[in-house]
Amino acid sequence: MASQSAWTTVPHDPPPRGGWASRPRYAPSDFVTLLWRERWLMLIVFLVIALAGAGFAFTMKKAYPAQASLLIQLGQEYVYEPRAGDAARGAVPDTSSLVQSEVEILQSAQLRERVIRKIGLAAIYPDLAKDYAPATPAEKALIMAKGVESMGKKLEVGSAPDNPVVRVGFEHDDPAMAAKVVNTLVEEYLIYRRNVLIQPGSMAMERQRVLFEDQLQQADAAYQTFLTTNDIGDFNAQKASLTQLIGQIEAQRSAAEVSLQDRQARLATLDAQLRQIAPEIGLYRDIDPAAATRLAALRLQREEMLSRYRPDSQPVRDVEAQLRQLEGAVGSGRTQTDGARRLGVNPVHQTLQTDRIQTAAEVAALQQSLATYGRQAAAATQQLQRLASIEPEFQALSMDRDVLQSSVRDFTVKERQDQAARQIAAETNDNIRIVDRAVPSTKGKSLRKPVLALALLMGLFSALCAGLIRMFLRPGLPTPASAARTLDLPVLGAARLKAA
């Protein structure tokens, strides 16, 4: 028979929840009491962590910051110069991209290594330098990498958006060393960025130029062979000369044809005139002066007779009668007779004959000129047709030659300009201005207070966690109130645990 419980079970009461093995139920007021019971454990945990954090905080050294400022401006090294053609020539990045590129160079590990090697690893990081001298080459590289990494942790490089000013900062235990590192970093940056942005001249451009020069020599040889084979000095000049010559010949032939027609018409006119004009004409004729002489003699005789005779004398009247008869005959022209006549060449006929001979000669000369012009025009036209037949080959050779000459010239100019730009950029850094150099700082920064505060907070938190864990891991019901809530029974009394 099963044993009966000491408690009376009421039908309407809820059944018990597992007795003493049930999970205790706590109220907020229980935590204060229970944590107070674990005060010594919590105090020990707090003191251990706080003292450890305080010891670590007081071992930390002060770090002295040094800062420098750089003004970044657009330089020739950022202007895009295409290797061939002019596409996008002169394109430049915006200010943000420009500054970000310079920031990346300032943050590069190679630049930090250059600074460490210039100043000396022992001066910046003495602890690392102790193991550097006896180390092997591989170990030295590892130690140097650690130094570069350590410098990267203390190095700060940054800029504001759309602001061309870049600030470089570094922290070190020695303020003078911090300033020296920053200034050395800036100086090495001005040198190192040239190696990054201005690479040595590429041999590809020179090789391409040499290739074009070889091809140009071959094209020149083919061009000269073509001219020599076809007996041509200057194709374009010879073609233009032939075209001009043909034009002149045609113009002269047209003028000769017009002149020939004019001379032929003149010759026909002269022939017609010559047929109408006698070749000979009378030059002069002699006149018989007998009647006039007789008339003068009769008059003289009358005067003589008047000196001897009376005017009405018979001899005088006879002479006067003869004189009147002779004067009447002379007046009527009965006494005129032709004398001797002389004939000669007609000068008009002679002039016309001379003009005809000259015109006939001109006609013959013009006919000969027309024949000559025809032969010259045919020869020039034939030669021009020959040039036209070989012109495609000449144009192809000329085009290849011109293109290669232009390519050689362009690549030579680009090579010279690129070389000049590299030399100028290698000697100057006009687009990078040092606004402010680093100086040793008089105020150091230390993490003692933050570390100490963090250690105290960690100690409090750890102590609280230890107290809570200890509280929850204790067996039994810690307080009467917790027992009443856990068992749903009233607690009538409490007794202290007796020592065994």
Short mmCIF file of C-alpha atoms in Angstrom, two decimals, residues 112-496:
data_model
loop_
_atom_site.label_atom_id
_atom_site.label_comp_id
_atom_site.label_asym_id
_atom_site.label_seq_id
_atom_site.Cartn_x
_atom_site.Cartn_y
_atom_site.Cartn_z
CA ARG A 112 55.65 52.80 -47.62
CA GLU A 113 58.51 50.38 -48.25
CA ARG A 114 60.49 53.14 -49.99
CA VAL A 115 59.97 55.36 -46.93
CA ILE A 116 61.09 52.63 -44.53
CA ARG A 117 64.20 51.88 -46.57
CA LYS A 118 65.09 55.57 -46.82
CA ILE A 119 64.65 56.38 -43.13
CA GLY A 120 65.67 52.98 -41.86
CA LEU A 121 63.71 50.18 -40.25
CA ALA A 122 65.64 50.58 -36.99
CA ALA A 123 64.66 54.25 -36.71
CA ILE A 124 60.94 53.64 -37.20
CA TYR A 125 60.43 50.17 -35.72
CA PRO A 126 63.37 49.22 -33.48
CA ASP A 127 61.70 46.02 -32.30
CA LEU A 128 61.49 44.66 -35.84
CA ALA A 129 65.01 45.82 -36.64
CA LYS A 130 66.51 43.62 -33.91
CA ASP A 131 65.68 40.51 -35.89
CA TYR A 132 66.34 42.02 -39.32
CA ALA A 133 70.15 41.94 -39.46
CA PRO A 134 70.73 38.22 -38.67
CA ALA A 135 67.69 37.09 -40.68
CA THR A 136 67.79 35.25 -43.98
CA PRO A 137 66.65 37.03 -47.17
CA ALA A 138 63.23 35.41 -46.92
CA GLU A 139 62.92 36.39 -43.27
CA LYS A 140 64.08 39.92 -44.09
CA ALA A 141 61.35 40.22 -46.70
CA LEU A 142 58.81 39.03 -44.12
CA ILE A 143 60.08 41.49 -41.50
CA MET A 144 59.95 44.31 -44.04
CA ALA A 145 56.40 43.30 -44.93
CA LYS A 146 55.47 43.51 -41.25
CA GLY A 147 57.00 46.97 -41.07
CA VAL A 148 55.07 48.05 -44.17
CA GLU A 149 51.88 46.63 -42.69
CA SER A 150 52.50 48.37 -39.36
CA MET A 151 53.03 51.68 -41.12
CA GLY A 152 49.85 51.14 -43.11
CA LYS A 153 47.88 50.76 -39.88
CA LYS A 154 49.18 54.07 -38.54
CA LEU A 155 48.99 55.91 -41.87
CA GLU A 156 45.90 57.91 -42.70
CA VAL A 157 45.28 59.30 -46.20
CA GLY A 158 41.98 60.91 -47.06
CA SER A 159 40.17 63.73 -48.79
CA ALA A 160 36.75 65.32 -48.76
CA PRO A 161 34.37 64.77 -51.71
CA ASP A 162 34.95 67.17 -54.62
CA ASN A 163 37.94 68.63 -52.78
CA PRO A 164 41.40 68.54 -54.40
CA VAL A 165 43.20 68.65 -51.03
CA VAL A 166 44.58 65.35 -49.69
CA ARG A 167 45.65 65.02 -46.05
CA VAL A 168 48.36 62.57 -45.02
CA GLY A 169 48.72 61.62 -41.35
CA PHE A 170 50.93 59.23 -39.37
CA GLU A 171 51.24 58.38 -35.68
CA HIS A 172 54.42 57.34 -33.88
CA ASP A 173 55.79 57.21 -30.36
CA ASP A 174 58.37 59.84 -31.32
CA PRO A 175 56.83 63.14 -32.57
CA ALA A 176 59.94 64.01 -34.58
CA MET A 177 59.91 60.59 -36.23
CA ALA A 178 56.21 60.95 -37.06
CA ALA A 179 56.86 64.26 -38.82
CA LYS A 180 59.92 62.83 -40.58
CA VAL A 181 57.94 59.84 -41.84
CA VAL A 182 55.17 62.06 -43.23
CA ASN A 183 57.58 64.46 -44.93
CA THR A 184 59.63 61.59 -46.34
CA LEU A 185 56.43 59.94 -47.54
CA VAL A 186 55.44 63.12 -49.38
CA GLU A 187 58.88 63.47 -50.97
CA GLU A 188 58.99 59.84 -52.04
CA TYR A 189 55.43 60.13 -53.30
CA LEU A 190 56.44 62.94 -55.66
CA ILE A 191 59.12 60.65 -57.09
CA TYR A 192 57.18 57.41 -57.02
CA ARG A 193 54.10 58.85 -58.76
CA ARG A 194 56.26 59.66 -61.77
CA ASN A 195 57.17 56.00 -62.08
CA VAL A 196 53.50 55.03 -61.80
CA LEU A 197 51.91 57.65 -64.04
CA ILE A 198 54.76 58.24 -66.48
CA GLN A 199 55.92 54.90 -67.71
CA PRO A 200 59.02 54.66 -69.90
CA GLY A 201 58.39 54.96 -73.62
CA SER A 202 56.77 51.89 -75.04
CA MET A 203 58.78 50.05 -77.66
CA ALA A 204 55.56 49.20 -79.50
CA MET A 205 55.34 52.70 -80.99
CA GLU A 206 58.98 52.62 -82.05
CA ARG A 207 58.58 49.16 -83.55
CA GLN A 208 55.50 50.30 -85.44
CA ARG A 209 57.35 53.36 -86.72
CA VAL A 210 60.27 51.22 -87.89
CA LEU A 211 57.81 48.84 -89.58
CA PHE A 212 56.17 51.75 -91.39
CA GLU A 213 59.60 53.06 -92.43
CA ASP A 214 60.50 49.66 -93.92
CA GLN A 215 57.19 49.53 -95.75
CA LEU A 216 57.75 53.10 -96.95
CA GLN A 217 61.15 52.18 -98.36
CA GLN A 218 59.57 49.30 -100.27
CA ALA A 219 56.79 51.58 -101.51
CA ASP A 220 59.35 54.20 -102.61
CA ALA A 221 61.33 51.56 -104.49
CA ALA A 222 58.19 50.33 -106.27
CA TYR A 223 57.22 53.93 -107.04
CA GLN A 224 60.62 54.79 -108.53
CA THR A 225 60.66 51.54 -110.53
CA PHE A 226 57.26 52.41 -111.96
CA LEU A 227 58.42 55.89 -113.01
CA THR A 228 61.67 54.57 -114.52
CA THR A 229 59.94 51.77 -116.41
CA ASN A 230 57.38 54.12 -117.95
CA ASP A 231 59.93 56.92 -118.58
CA ILE A 232 58.08 59.38 -116.33
CA GLY A 233 59.66 62.09 -114.23
CA ASP A 234 56.59 63.45 -112.52
CA PHE A 235 53.34 61.70 -113.37
CA ASN A 236 50.96 64.45 -112.30
CA ALA A 237 53.09 67.22 -113.81
CA GLN A 238 53.50 65.31 -117.05
CA LYS A 239 49.79 64.57 -117.25
CA ALA A 240 48.93 68.19 -116.58
CA SER A 241 51.54 69.31 -119.12
CA LEU A 242 50.11 66.98 -121.78
CA THR A 243 46.59 68.14 -121.08
CA GLN A 244 47.69 71.76 -121.31
CA LEU A 245 49.71 71.02 -124.47
CA ILE A 246 46.73 69.38 -126.16
CA GLY A 247 44.61 72.38 -125.27
CA GLN A 248 47.20 74.75 -126.68
CA ILE A 249 47.56 72.68 -129.87
CA GLU A 250 43.80 72.60 -130.36
CA ALA A 251 43.61 76.34 -129.80
CA GLN A 252 46.45 76.96 -132.25
CA ARG A 253 44.91 74.59 -134.80
CA SER A 254 41.57 76.34 -134.52
CA ALA A 255 43.29 79.70 -134.97
CA ALA A 256 45.25 78.31 -137.94
CA GLU A 257 42.05 76.99 -139.54
CA VAL A 258 40.43 80.40 -139.18
CA SER A 259 43.53 82.08 -140.60
CA LEU A 260 43.67 79.56 -143.45
CA GLN A 261 40.08 80.22 -144.39
CA ASP A 262 40.76 83.97 -144.32
CA ARG A 263 43.88 83.63 -146.46
CA GLN A 264 42.15 81.35 -148.94
CA ALA A 265 39.32 83.86 -149.33
CA ARG A 266 41.86 86.66 -149.76
CA LEU A 267 43.73 84.60 -152.37
CA ALA A 268 40.53 84.07 -154.35
CA THR A 269 39.81 87.79 -154.23
CA LEU A 270 43.32 88.63 -155.42
CA ASP A 271 43.00 86.17 -158.33
CA ALA A 272 39.76 87.82 -159.37
CA GLN A 273 41.30 91.28 -159.19
CA LEU A 274 44.38 90.21 -161.16
CA ARG A 275 42.18 88.92 -163.96
CA GLN A 276 40.54 92.35 -164.21
CA ILE A 277 43.71 94.49 -164.17
CA ALA A 278 46.19 94.66 -167.12
CA PRO A 279 49.70 93.74 -166.27
CA GLU A 280 51.12 96.70 -168.31
CA ILE A 281 50.18 100.40 -168.54
CA GLY A 282 51.50 103.47 -170.43
CA LEU A 283 53.99 105.31 -168.43
CA TYR A 284 54.06 108.59 -170.48
CA ARG A 285 53.78 110.06 -174.10
CA ASP A 286 55.55 112.86 -176.08
CA ILE A 287 53.50 115.90 -177.41
CA ASP A 288 54.50 117.48 -180.89
CA PRO A 289 55.26 121.25 -180.36
CA ALA A 290 55.47 122.13 -184.13
CA ALA A 291 52.24 124.15 -184.25
CA ALA A 292 53.13 126.14 -181.18
CA THR A 293 56.62 126.75 -182.54
CA ARG A 294 55.22 127.85 -185.89
CA LEU A 295 52.73 130.09 -184.12
CA ALA A 296 55.50 131.71 -182.11
CA ALA A 297 57.63 132.12 -185.25
CA LEU A 298 54.76 133.83 -187.10
CA ARG A 299 54.23 136.19 -184.23
CA LEU A 300 57.90 137.04 -184.15
CA GLN A 301 57.89 137.52 -187.92
CA ARG A 302 54.93 139.87 -187.67
CA GLU A 303 56.70 141.97 -185.11
CA GLU A 304 59.78 142.17 -187.29
CA MET A 305 57.73 143.13 -190.32
CA LEU A 306 55.89 145.81 -188.41
CA SER A 307 59.23 147.34 -187.69
CA ARG A 308 59.86 147.65 -191.46
CA TYR A 309 56.40 147.84 -192.98
CA ARG A 310 53.22 149.55 -192.31
CA PRO A 311 50.51 147.54 -190.61
CA ASP A 312 48.29 147.64 -193.69
CA SER A 313 50.98 146.50 -196.01
CA GLN A 314 50.50 143.33 -197.91
CA PRO A 315 53.35 141.35 -196.29
CA VAL A 316 52.06 142.19 -192.87
CA ARG A 317 48.51 141.19 -193.79
CA ASP A 318 49.78 137.89 -195.19
CA VAL A 319 51.61 137.12 -191.99
CA GLU A 320 48.60 138.05 -189.88
CA ALA A 321 46.37 135.87 -192.07
CA GLN A 322 48.70 132.93 -191.53
CA LEU A 323 48.81 133.73 -187.83
CA ARG A 324 45.00 133.80 -187.57
CA GLN A 325 44.64 130.56 -189.46
CA LEU A 326 47.26 128.84 -187.34
CA GLU A 327 45.74 130.11 -184.09
CA GLY A 328 42.35 128.81 -185.21
CA ALA A 329 43.83 125.43 -186.00
CA VAL A 330 45.62 125.32 -182.66
CA GLY A 331 42.49 126.42 -180.86
CA SER A 332 40.42 123.72 -182.56
CA GLY A 333 43.07 121.09 -181.89
CA ARG A 334 43.66 120.24 -185.50
CA THR A 335 47.34 120.72 -185.05
CA GLN A 336 47.71 118.18 -182.06
CA THR A 337 49.39 114.87 -182.91
CA ASP A 338 50.58 111.93 -180.67
CA GLY A 339 54.22 111.81 -179.93
CA ALA A 340 56.33 108.89 -178.72
CA ARG A 341 54.64 106.64 -175.98
CA ARG A 342 56.41 104.41 -173.31
CA LEU A 343 54.73 101.29 -171.70
CA GLY A 344 55.65 99.70 -168.28
CA VAL A 345 54.56 97.29 -165.53
CA ASN A 346 51.24 98.13 -163.94
CA PRO A 347 52.09 98.86 -160.23
CA VAL A 348 48.58 97.92 -159.12
CA HIS A 349 48.87 94.59 -160.91
CA GLN A 350 52.34 94.18 -159.46
CA THR A 351 51.08 94.95 -155.91
CA LEU A 352 48.20 92.53 -156.30
CA GLN A 353 50.58 89.90 -157.65
CA THR A 354 52.88 90.43 -154.66
CA ASP A 355 49.95 90.14 -152.23
CA ARG A 356 48.80 87.00 -154.01
CA ILE A 357 52.24 85.42 -153.72
CA GLN A 358 52.43 86.30 -150.03
CA THR A 359 48.90 85.06 -149.40
CA ALA A 360 49.62 81.84 -151.27
CA ALA A 361 52.74 81.37 -149.14
CA GLU A 362 50.72 82.00 -146.00
CA VAL A 363 48.10 79.50 -147.15
CA ALA A 364 50.79 76.89 -147.73
CA ALA A 365 52.37 77.65 -144.36
CA LEU A 366 49.02 77.43 -142.59
CA GLN A 367 48.27 74.12 -144.30
CA GLN A 368 51.66 72.84 -143.18
CA SER A 369 50.99 74.13 -139.64
CA LEU A 370 47.62 72.38 -139.56
CA ALA A 371 49.26 69.13 -140.56
CA THR A 372 51.93 69.63 -137.88
CA TYR A 373 49.30 70.49 -135.26
CA GLY A 374 47.39 67.36 -136.15
CA ARG A 375 50.46 65.18 -135.74
CA GLN A 376 51.36 66.88 -132.45
CA ALA A 377 47.82 66.53 -131.11
CA ALA A 378 47.72 62.87 -132.09
CA ALA A 379 51.09 62.20 -130.41
CA ALA A 380 50.09 64.08 -127.24
CA THR A 381 46.71 62.35 -127.14
CA GLN A 382 48.37 58.97 -127.55
CA GLN A 383 50.80 59.72 -124.72
CA LEU A 384 47.97 60.99 -122.52
CA GLN A 385 46.02 57.80 -123.21
CA ARG A 386 49.07 55.80 -122.20
CA LEU A 387 49.27 57.73 -118.94
CA ALA A 388 45.56 57.17 -118.38
CA SER A 389 46.01 53.43 -118.84
CA ILE A 390 48.73 53.25 -116.16
CA GLU A 391 47.14 55.84 -113.87
CA PRO A 392 45.33 53.27 -111.64
CA GLU A 393 48.64 51.59 -110.85
CA PHE A 394 50.24 54.98 -110.20
CA GLN A 395 47.37 56.04 -107.94
CA ALA A 396 47.65 52.81 -105.94
CA LEU A 397 51.40 53.24 -105.52
CA SER A 398 51.01 56.93 -104.66
CA MET A 399 48.25 56.22 -102.15
CA ASP A 400 50.29 53.56 -100.38
CA ARG A 401 53.30 55.86 -100.37
CA ASP A 402 51.33 58.85 -99.05
CA VAL A 403 49.62 56.79 -96.36
CA LEU A 404 52.93 55.34 -95.20
CA GLN A 405 54.57 58.78 -95.23
CA SER A 406 51.71 60.17 -93.16
CA SER A 407 51.92 57.23 -90.74
CA VAL A 408 55.68 57.59 -90.33
CA ARG A 409 55.30 61.33 -89.79
CA ASP A 410 52.47 60.90 -87.27
CA PHE A 411 54.27 58.20 -85.29
CA THR A 412 57.50 60.20 -85.32
CA VAL A 413 55.68 63.29 -84.05
CA LYS A 414 53.86 61.27 -81.39
CA GLU A 415 57.08 59.61 -80.31
CA ARG A 416 58.85 62.96 -79.99
CA GLN A 417 55.91 64.55 -78.19
CA ASP A 418 55.58 61.59 -75.85
CA GLN A 419 59.29 61.70 -75.10
CA ALA A 420 59.17 65.45 -74.45
CA ALA A 421 56.10 65.09 -72.24
CA ARG A 422 57.79 62.33 -70.22
CA GLN A 423 60.92 64.41 -69.77
CA ILE A 424 58.97 67.48 -68.70
CA ALA A 425 56.76 65.50 -66.34
CA ALA A 426 59.78 63.63 -64.94
CA GLU A 427 61.47 66.89 -64.03
CA THR A 428 58.50 68.76 -62.57
CA ASN A 429 55.48 68.16 -60.37
CA ASP A 430 53.71 71.43 -60.99
CA ASN A 431 50.27 69.91 -60.52
CA ILE A 432 51.12 68.64 -57.00
CA ARG A 433 51.59 71.38 -54.44
CA ILE A 434 52.58 70.82 -50.81
CA VAL A 435 50.14 72.97 -48.87
CA ASP A 436 51.43 72.10 -45.40
CA ARG A 437 54.42 70.06 -44.29
CA ALA A 438 54.38 67.93 -41.16
CA VAL A 439 55.90 69.32 -37.96
CA PRO A 440 56.52 67.46 -34.66
CA SER A 441 53.41 67.48 -32.49
CA THR A 442 53.54 68.60 -28.85
CA LYS A 443 50.39 66.77 -27.85
CA GLY A 444 50.24 63.04 -27.97
CA LYS A 445 47.27 60.75 -28.22
CA SER A 446 46.80 57.80 -25.90
CA LEU A 447 44.18 55.07 -25.56
CA ARG A 448 44.73 54.64 -21.83
CA LYS A 449 41.46 56.19 -20.77
CA PRO A 450 39.32 54.40 -23.37
CA VAL A 451 41.05 51.08 -22.60
CA LEU A 452 40.70 51.62 -18.85
CA ALA A 453 37.02 52.52 -19.22
CA LEU A 454 36.50 49.51 -21.42
CA ALA A 455 38.27 47.30 -18.87
CA LEU A 456 36.00 48.59 -16.08
CA LEU A 457 32.92 48.00 -18.20
CA MET A 458 34.11 44.54 -19.12
CA GLY A 459 34.85 43.82 -15.46
CA LEU A 460 31.36 44.92 -14.40
CA PHE A 461 29.74 42.95 -17.16
CA SER A 462 31.82 39.84 -16.47
CA ALA A 463 31.15 40.08 -12.73
CA LEU A 464 27.42 40.41 -13.35
CA CYS A 465 27.48 37.45 -15.73
CA ALA A 466 29.43 35.36 -13.19
CA GLY A 467 26.94 36.25 -10.45
CA LEU A 468 23.96 35.38 -12.62
CA ILE A 469 25.49 32.09 -13.69
CA ARG A 470 26.30 31.18 -10.10
CA MET A 471 22.82 32.21 -9.03
CA PHE A 472 21.08 30.06 -11.62
CA LEU A 473 23.32 27.08 -10.99
CA ARG A 474 22.64 26.93 -7.19
CA PRO A 475 20.38 23.96 -6.29
CA GLY A 476 17.09 24.34 -4.42
CA LEU A 477 14.87 27.29 -3.90
CA PRO A 478 16.99 30.27 -2.91
CA THR A 479 14.31 32.42 -1.25
CA PRO A 480 10.93 31.86 0.46
CA ALA A 481 9.23 34.04 -2.14
CA SER A 482 10.79 32.03 -4.95
CA ALA A 483 9.67 28.79 -3.24
CA ALA A 484 6.11 30.09 -2.90
CA ARG A 485 6.00 31.09 -6.57
CA THR A 486 7.58 27.90 -7.74
CA LEU A 487 5.43 25.49 -5.66
CA ASP A 488 2.31 27.64 -5.59
CA LEU A 489 2.22 27.08 -1.83
CA PRO A 490 2.45 29.50 1.03
CA VAL A 491 5.70 29.52 2.97
CA LEU A 492 5.07 29.39 6.66
CA GLY A 493 8.67 29.73 7.78
CA ALA A 494 12.32 29.63 6.80
CA ALA A 495 15.35 28.22 8.54
CA ARG A 496 19.02 28.65 7.88
#
